[in-house]
Amino acid sequence: MRSSHTCFGIMLAATLLTLSLPVPAQEEEETIELSTYENLSLFSEILTRIQEDYVEEVNETELIQAAINGMLLSLDPHSSYIPDKRYSSVQERTSGQFGGLGIEVTMENGFVRVISPIDDTPAAEAGLQAGDFITGIDGETVMGMTLDQAVKRLRGEPGSAVTLTIDREEEEAPFDVEITRAIIKISSTDIRAEGRSLVVRVKVFNRQSVTGIIEGVEDMITGGKPLASYDGVVLDLRNNPGGLLDVAIDVTDLFLDSGEIVSVRNRADSWQSYDAKSGDILDGIPIVVLINGGSASASEIVAGALQDHNRAVVVGTQSFGKGSVQSVFRLGERFGGMQLTTARYYTPSGRSIQGNGITPDIIIQHRLSTPTPDDDEPIEEFYSESDLPNSLETIQTNQEIEASETRAEEEVSREELIRNDPQLATALDILRSLAVLKS
């Protein structure tokens, strides 16, 4: 050990009573290359020293697992060790049901960062947002915790409460949020009609997603009007943190008739391409994809593929930018598992999303403010044919009157939608415009 105040290189048995300060940063410190055998001997020596001389008794298994997890986390934020007790929960998450708060998180700068809160979960209802930093859990700082340790503290008995300290960019100071834990049952998809368009909301990519979309679209057709009568479909991937790669591929395949969906390239630069099969469940009607900073991983695969094939217009804000693929390995009986980043994925045009994200074709912030003109500032007015002197009286047929009443109702609904969700309102406007151009 070395500090800026104390040197004791030869006093191995001495008792240190001074304050030990962090080691100063070294410029281009030379690393001594050791063989694998020497490194394992070093690890064994340190473990033995801790067991014999540390001030308190330690748990050897916990120490070794922490060392393994630290090794994996040094690679990237998404590689980690999965203890045996938590391994089954990884499987639960892919099946669509698990316990906790309902947030997808990663580790960044020593703190837990929210990738996305999942719809209809305690985290979403408490107002957590993509990009929030969790700096404390029940009054204890997360600085120094591993991601696994932080996740373990976030989880607990359904019905129990946990207080999170949140650091949000636009807030002047961190603030506390109390959230009650629950069993998280994710309804993967939600499909509804909005005016003359279908809105397909995909909350997460799990084993239910593909079936949910197919059945939902079929229900809207059989229970309502033919697919061709819709202006188009809004595929809402906002705050969707991702999920399974094969599910993202299958979801994209629903809307493409041919072409590459995504390519995956590993360390050896060998790559595998996944192509769409014949058949588009929407029969080519227009698609607008909604994304934001909470759209990550599998969401970006879908948005990127549909954008590259000009199958969809992408609207919203820059996506999260997670362009890596993780594989989960079972390490054997009682050893748990390991999540390891094994590849990067690329969109059909060859774009790597890693660190960049998907750039929308049309950038629309979630909240728009409509400026109000000052009272003394003139407002520009427009005239129509009916304003001209001696213009002919407008005569409407019964069909025109009914259509006018329908449009009026839609305009009232649209004004409310613009106030509450300007991104979705923009998507519907695009589909309406495309329908007019087509006709």
mmCIF file of N, CA, C and O in Angstrom, residues 98-102 122 137-138 151-163 178-184:
data_model
loop_
_atom_site.group_PDB
_atom_site.id
_atom_site.type_symbol
_atom_site.label_atom_id
_atom_site.label_comp_id
_atom_site.label_asym_id
_atom_site.label_seq_id
_atom_site.Cartn_x
_atom_site.Cartn_y
_atom_site.Cartn_z
ATOM 1 N N PHE A 98 -41.786 -10.829 -12.953
ATOM 2 C CA PHE A 98 -40.712 -10.855 -11.965
ATOM 3 C C PHE A 98 -41.034 -9.859 -10.862
ATOM 4 O O PHE A 98 -41.935 -9.039 -10.979
ATOM 5 N N GLY A 99 -40.298 -9.945 -9.756
ATOM 6 C CA GLY A 99 -40.550 -9.069 -8.622
ATOM 7 C C GLY A 99 -39.637 -7.866 -8.634
ATOM 8 O O GLY A 99 -38.517 -7.926 -9.109
ATOM 9 N N GLY A 100 -40.122 -6.742 -8.085
ATOM 10 C CA GLY A 100 -39.270 -5.564 -7.985
ATOM 11 C C GLY A 100 -40.024 -4.279 -8.220
ATOM 12 O O GLY A 100 -41.198 -4.143 -7.879
ATOM 13 N N LEU A 101 -39.315 -3.292 -8.810
ATOM 14 C CA LEU A 101 -39.874 -1.955 -9.002
ATOM 15 C C LEU A 101 -40.335 -1.712 -10.436
ATOM 16 O O LEU A 101 -41.176 -0.864 -10.678
ATOM 17 N N GLY A 102 -39.746 -2.448 -11.390
ATOM 18 C CA GLY A 102 -40.122 -2.256 -12.783
ATOM 19 C C GLY A 102 -39.236 -1.259 -13.504
ATOM 20 O O GLY A 102 -39.727 -0.419 -14.257
ATOM 21 N N PRO A 122 -44.557 0.035 -10.485
ATOM 22 C CA PRO A 122 -44.367 1.030 -9.419
ATOM 23 C C PRO A 122 -43.390 2.139 -9.792
ATOM 24 O O PRO A 122 -43.597 3.305 -9.432
ATOM 25 N N ILE A 137 -30.045 4.317 -1.789
ATOM 26 C CA ILE A 137 -31.143 3.376 -1.567
ATOM 27 C C ILE A 137 -31.361 3.278 -0.068
ATOM 28 O O ILE A 137 -30.466 2.860 0.676
ATOM 29 N N ASP A 138 -32.533 3.711 0.386
ATOM 30 C CA ASP A 138 -32.849 3.728 1.824
ATOM 31 C C ASP A 138 -31.772 4.443 2.623
ATOM 32 O O ASP A 138 -31.333 3.985 3.690
ATOM 33 N N VAL A 151 -29.010 -3.921 -7.200
ATOM 34 C CA VAL A 151 -30.262 -4.563 -7.617
ATOM 35 C C VAL A 151 -30.852 -5.373 -6.467
ATOM 36 O O VAL A 151 -32.071 -5.383 -6.256
ATOM 37 N N LYS A 152 -29.998 -6.038 -5.691
ATOM 38 C CA LYS A 152 -30.475 -6.833 -4.554
ATOM 39 C C LYS A 152 -31.182 -5.938 -3.534
ATOM 40 O O LYS A 152 -32.194 -6.316 -2.947
ATOM 41 N N ARG A 153 -30.669 -4.721 -3.337
ATOM 42 C CA ARG A 153 -31.306 -3.787 -2.394
ATOM 43 C C ARG A 153 -32.591 -3.189 -2.953
ATOM 44 O O ARG A 153 -33.491 -2.819 -2.207
ATOM 45 N N LEU A 154 -32.655 -3.071 -4.285
ATOM 46 C CA LEU A 154 -33.876 -2.540 -4.893
ATOM 47 C C LEU A 154 -35.019 -3.537 -4.802
ATOM 48 O O LEU A 154 -36.180 -3.147 -4.706
ATOM 49 N N ARG A 155 -34.684 -4.820 -4.811
ATOM 50 C CA ARG A 155 -35.713 -5.845 -4.730
ATOM 51 C C ARG A 155 -36.076 -6.126 -3.280
ATOM 52 O O ARG A 155 -35.349 -5.765 -2.353
ATOM 53 N N GLY A 156 -37.202 -6.767 -3.097
ATOM 54 C CA GLY A 156 -37.652 -7.090 -1.754
ATOM 55 C C GLY A 156 -39.050 -7.676 -1.781
ATOM 56 O O GLY A 156 -39.604 -7.957 -2.844
ATOM 57 N N GLU A 157 -39.614 -7.841 -0.612
ATOM 58 C CA GLU A 157 -40.952 -8.410 -0.512
ATOM 59 C C GLU A 157 -41.985 -7.497 -1.154
ATOM 60 O O GLU A 157 -41.960 -6.277 -0.927
ATOM 61 N N PRO A 158 -42.889 -8.033 -1.986
ATOM 62 C CA PRO A 158 -43.979 -7.219 -2.532
ATOM 63 C C PRO A 158 -44.760 -6.557 -1.403
ATOM 64 O O PRO A 158 -45.070 -7.188 -0.392
ATOM 65 N N GLY A 159 -45.038 -5.281 -1.558
ATOM 66 C CA GLY A 159 -45.735 -4.529 -0.524
ATOM 67 C C GLY A 159 -44.809 -3.734 0.364
ATOM 68 O O GLY A 159 -45.248 -2.800 1.048
ATOM 69 N N SER A 160 -43.525 -4.070 0.378
ATOM 70 C CA SER A 160 -42.565 -3.311 1.177
ATOM 71 C C SER A 160 -42.132 -2.075 0.397
ATOM 72 O O SER A 160 -42.188 -2.040 -0.827
ATOM 73 N N ALA A 161 -41.690 -1.063 1.117
ATOM 74 C CA ALA A 161 -41.321 0.204 0.486
ATOM 75 C C ALA A 161 -39.812 0.384 0.463
ATOM 76 O O ALA A 161 -39.096 -0.125 1.329
ATOM 77 N N VAL A 162 -39.341 1.107 -0.532
ATOM 78 C CA VAL A 162 -37.926 1.460 -0.628
ATOM 79 C C VAL A 162 -37.847 2.934 -1.024
ATOM 80 O O VAL A 162 -38.641 3.419 -1.831
ATOM 81 N N THR A 163 -36.918 3.646 -0.404
ATOM 82 C CA THR A 163 -36.733 5.069 -0.713
ATOM 83 C C THR A 163 -35.487 5.243 -1.567
ATOM 84 O O THR A 163 -34.387 4.849 -1.165
ATOM 85 N N GLU A 178 -40.263 7.539 -2.623
ATOM 86 C CA GLU A 178 -40.602 6.263 -1.978
ATOM 87 C C GLU A 178 -41.458 5.437 -2.927
ATOM 88 O O GLU A 178 -42.465 5.917 -3.450
ATOM 89 N N ILE A 179 -41.055 4.191 -3.141
ATOM 90 C CA ILE A 179 -41.757 3.307 -4.065
ATOM 91 C C ILE A 179 -42.088 2.011 -3.352
ATOM 92 O O ILE A 179 -41.247 1.467 -2.621
ATOM 93 N N THR A 180 -43.295 1.525 -3.535
ATOM 94 C CA THR A 180 -43.707 0.250 -2.952
ATOM 95 C C THR A 180 -43.467 -0.874 -3.943
ATOM 96 O O THR A 180 -43.949 -0.829 -5.074
ATOM 97 N N ARG A 181 -42.725 -1.865 -3.516
ATOM 98 C CA ARG A 181 -42.405 -2.994 -4.392
ATOM 99 C C ARG A 181 -43.661 -3.803 -4.714
ATOM 100 O O ARG A 181 -44.617 -3.821 -3.937
ATOM 101 N N ALA A 182 -43.605 -4.491 -5.850
ATOM 102 C CA ALA A 182 -44.747 -5.317 -6.275
ATOM 103 C C ALA A 182 -44.247 -6.435 -7.173
ATOM 104 O O ALA A 182 -43.117 -6.407 -7.659
ATOM 105 N N ILE A 183 -45.092 -7.430 -7.369
ATOM 106 C CA ILE A 183 -44.821 -8.441 -8.378
ATOM 107 C C ILE A 183 -45.074 -7.795 -9.735
ATOM 108 O O ILE A 183 -46.158 -7.284 -10.004
ATOM 109 N N ILE A 184 -44.045 -7.787 -10.573
ATOM 110 C CA ILE A 184 -44.152 -7.108 -11.855
ATOM 111 C C ILE A 184 -44.663 -8.095 -12.905
ATOM 112 O O ILE A 184 -43.989 -9.045 -13.260
#
